[in-house]
Amino acid sequence: MSTRRRTLLKVIVLGDSGVGKTSLMNQYVHKKFSQQYKATIGADFVTKELPIDDRLVTLQIWDTAGQERFQSLGVAFYRGADCCALVYDVNVMRSFDTLDNWHEEFLKQGVRPFTLGNVPFYMDCTNGLANLSDPRTFPFILLGNKIDIDGGNSRVVSEKKAKDWCASKGNIPYFETSAKEDYNVDPAFLSIAKIALDNE
Ligand code: GDP
Ligand code: MG
């Protein structure tokens, strides 16, 4: 009988429409990939259980329902996040250029600063009022998806460019993935779970 401690972790997945957020989650949780594009509908999140050390982690992964096009995701989406996974498509420059916006948007929505005197404090909306967290240390991860396309010949964002961006944001971990070929999907989500767990 397992006596592992159970831990629930909330992960939100952000990035431009079409980069493969839903596909990555489907591949990770259901081991399925679909070429057909359908704007996400239905459940707010999917869950997957995975053992990490002495814990049984339930990863609750929140997907957008297509509202990312309008950037109106609402507070419930962000509330309680333990990790934020940003996704772009290595073949689409614009999806890389908008990462700054998604990063800022998350910090604005998920981690709110307030001031005492002129000292900024950062309150993690997620874990309640007692928990002060610095946005510079909030756990993000970046996924560069669709590396399978054209055998990598149509990519427009180099690995170096992506890693430089990650370094500029305080050393965000970076994974290159293919939801289609199930490349690096498990390692990326395992890393997400570990990062979120460390942030607990
Ligand atoms: P979302 O809007 O970010 O949720 O993107 P989707 O997951 O809906 O994917 C958009 C389109 O890209 C769909 O047609 C997917 O089949 C396709 N797609 C997603 N991931 C990959 C991938 O890794 N490789 C390839 N070749 N296509 C992908
Ligand atoms: Mg989607």
XYZ file of C-alpha atoms and ligand atoms in Angstrom:
229
model
C 0.000 0.000 0.000
C 1.256 3.392 -0.935
C 1.566 5.906 1.856
C 2.607 8.731 -0.388
C 1.480 12.200 0.490
C -0.936 13.647 -2.007
C -0.260 17.065 -3.434
C -2.420 19.045 -5.834
C -0.595 21.407 -8.154
C -2.181 23.824 -10.575
C -0.414 24.563 -13.828
C -1.647 27.026 -16.390
C -0.661 26.895 -20.029
C -0.412 30.168 -21.938
C 0.606 31.223 -25.412
C -0.825 32.329 -28.741
C -3.702 30.511 -30.336
C -2.513 27.650 -32.550
C 0.898 27.006 -30.965
C -0.205 23.587 -29.692
C -1.174 24.114 -26.047
C -4.182 21.810 -26.204
C -2.263 19.247 -28.267
C 0.571 19.115 -25.735
C -1.903 18.494 -22.921
C -3.759 15.848 -24.916
C -0.535 14.094 -25.744
C 0.603 14.207 -22.134
C -2.651 13.185 -20.475
C -4.409 11.044 -23.113
C -1.491 10.010 -25.362
C -3.438 11.288 -28.347
C -2.734 13.736 -31.132
C -5.133 15.195 -33.655
C -4.167 17.106 -36.764
C -7.573 18.693 -36.913
C -7.801 22.114 -35.494
C -10.652 22.734 -33.150
C -10.751 25.678 -30.839
C -10.722 24.234 -27.365
C -14.091 23.727 -25.787
C -15.277 22.033 -22.647
C -13.348 21.274 -19.508
C -11.317 23.953 -17.818
C -8.604 21.543 -16.842
C -7.349 17.982 -17.093
C -5.509 16.098 -14.391
C -2.719 13.585 -14.308
C -1.235 11.815 -11.311
C 2.447 11.205 -11.052
C 4.706 10.037 -8.257
C 7.586 12.355 -7.416
C 9.876 11.245 -4.598
C 7.626 10.592 -1.598
C 4.650 12.440 -3.056
C 1.763 11.539 -5.264
C 1.302 14.669 -7.293
C -1.974 15.469 -9.013
C -1.114 17.856 -11.773
C -4.131 19.985 -12.633
C -3.432 21.489 -16.037
C -5.562 24.446 -17.094
C -6.133 25.129 -20.754
C -7.675 28.169 -22.332
C -10.903 27.697 -24.251
C -9.780 29.791 -27.180
C -10.100 33.063 -25.247
C -6.334 33.599 -25.574
C -7.134 35.389 -28.832
C -8.898 38.077 -26.854
C -6.607 37.997 -23.823
C -9.518 37.787 -21.424
C -8.886 34.744 -19.338
C -10.352 35.926 -16.058
C -9.100 35.654 -12.508
C -10.292 32.074 -11.925
C -7.938 30.880 -14.609
C -4.904 32.390 -12.924
C -5.922 31.909 -9.300
C -3.910 29.359 -7.378
C -1.365 28.677 -10.103
C 1.784 26.921 -8.918
C 3.522 27.095 -12.284
C 2.970 28.857 -15.597
C 3.963 27.063 -18.796
C 4.442 29.391 -21.767
C 4.235 27.837 -25.228
C 5.297 29.164 -28.631
C 5.652 27.619 -32.097
C 9.305 27.505 -33.256
C 8.043 28.036 -36.832
C 6.090 31.225 -36.110
C 8.066 34.303 -35.086
C 5.024 36.168 -33.852
C 4.259 33.462 -31.300
C 7.755 33.997 -29.887
C 7.479 37.790 -29.947
C 4.270 37.710 -27.905
C 5.911 35.724 -25.071
C 6.795 38.982 -23.328
C 3.098 39.879 -23.273
C 2.049 36.503 -21.881
C 4.776 36.635 -19.252
C 3.707 40.124 -18.173
C 0.046 39.253 -18.302
C 0.599 36.331 -15.970
C 2.562 38.443 -13.509
C -0.105 41.116 -13.621
C -2.987 38.685 -13.112
C -1.428 35.992 -11.003
C 1.035 37.873 -8.853
C -0.053 41.323 -7.783
C 2.338 43.880 -6.363
C 1.344 46.319 -3.642
C 3.389 48.968 -1.902
C 4.095 49.764 1.720
C 5.680 53.170 1.779
C 7.502 52.917 -1.510
C 8.605 49.332 -1.075
C 6.916 46.959 -3.509
C 5.645 43.696 -2.092
C 4.388 40.896 -4.220
C 1.407 38.960 -3.135
C 0.863 35.592 -4.664
C -2.911 35.591 -5.198
C -2.647 31.925 -5.482
C -1.761 30.868 -2.018
C -3.529 33.474 0.028
C -2.616 36.675 1.712
C 0.110 35.331 3.943
C 2.213 34.213 1.057
C 4.432 36.904 -0.354
C 6.171 35.994 -3.528
C 8.539 37.828 -5.767
C 7.481 37.663 -9.443
C 11.107 37.281 -10.416
C 11.094 33.898 -8.764
C 7.647 32.692 -9.809
C 8.149 29.384 -11.652
C 7.690 29.692 -15.375
C 8.743 27.194 -18.018
C 9.003 27.721 -21.776
C 8.072 25.128 -24.396
C 9.102 25.584 -28.044
C 6.613 23.330 -29.827
C 6.211 21.805 -33.331
C 9.895 21.059 -33.825
C 8.866 18.124 -36.044
C 7.607 20.324 -38.887
C 9.673 19.949 -42.032
C 12.317 18.138 -40.013
C 13.106 21.415 -38.284
C 13.895 23.189 -41.566
C 11.067 25.668 -41.292
C 11.881 26.867 -37.802
C 12.442 30.589 -37.495
C 13.341 30.780 -33.804
C 16.705 29.244 -32.949
C 17.308 27.355 -29.749
C 19.840 30.016 -28.783
C 17.354 32.847 -29.238
C 14.840 31.010 -27.049
C 17.430 30.269 -24.369
C 18.583 33.891 -24.361
C 14.997 34.981 -23.726
C 14.756 32.477 -20.868
C 18.016 33.771 -19.382
C 16.714 37.350 -19.550
C 13.667 36.358 -17.500
C 15.665 34.844 -14.671
C 16.662 31.464 -16.096
C 13.366 29.954 -17.083
C 13.818 26.267 -18.007
C 13.361 25.535 -21.718
C 12.159 22.433 -23.589
C 11.694 21.862 -27.309
C 8.711 19.632 -27.960
C 6.532 17.981 -30.542
C 3.002 17.169 -29.460
C 2.584 15.364 -32.763
C 5.521 12.990 -32.355
C 5.360 12.893 -28.579
C 8.866 14.279 -28.357
C 9.951 15.656 -24.969
C 6.354 15.988 -23.758
C 6.695 13.770 -20.663
C 10.032 15.328 -19.631
C 8.595 18.832 -20.033
C 5.570 18.126 -17.832
C 7.680 16.270 -15.278
C 9.862 19.346 -15.058
C 6.755 21.511 -14.700
C 5.558 19.323 -11.820
C 8.922 19.460 -10.059
C 9.199 23.210 -10.435
C 5.673 23.683 -9.115
C 6.397 21.357 -6.213
C 9.516 23.315 -5.294
C 7.433 26.472 -5.261
C 4.882 25.052 -2.858
P -3.690 25.785 -29.223
O -4.579 26.796 -29.871
O -2.443 26.418 -28.682
O -4.399 24.964 -28.185
O -3.198 24.810 -30.379
P -3.755 23.352 -30.766
O -3.279 22.341 -29.791
O -5.199 23.438 -31.004
O -2.965 23.073 -32.121
C -3.110 23.896 -33.261
C -2.790 23.093 -34.519
O -1.408 22.725 -34.506
C -3.560 21.785 -34.625
O -3.882 21.577 -35.994
C -2.588 20.735 -34.162
O -2.839 19.494 -34.764
C -1.263 21.319 -34.609
N -0.130 20.931 -33.740
C -0.066 21.046 -32.399
N 1.118 20.609 -31.931
C 1.819 20.196 -33.009
C 3.134 19.645 -33.180
O 3.910 19.431 -32.242
N 3.527 19.366 -34.476
C 2.702 19.594 -35.536
N 3.178 19.280 -36.760
N 1.465 20.117 -35.408
C 1.031 20.417 -34.162
Mg -6.321 25.195 -27.428
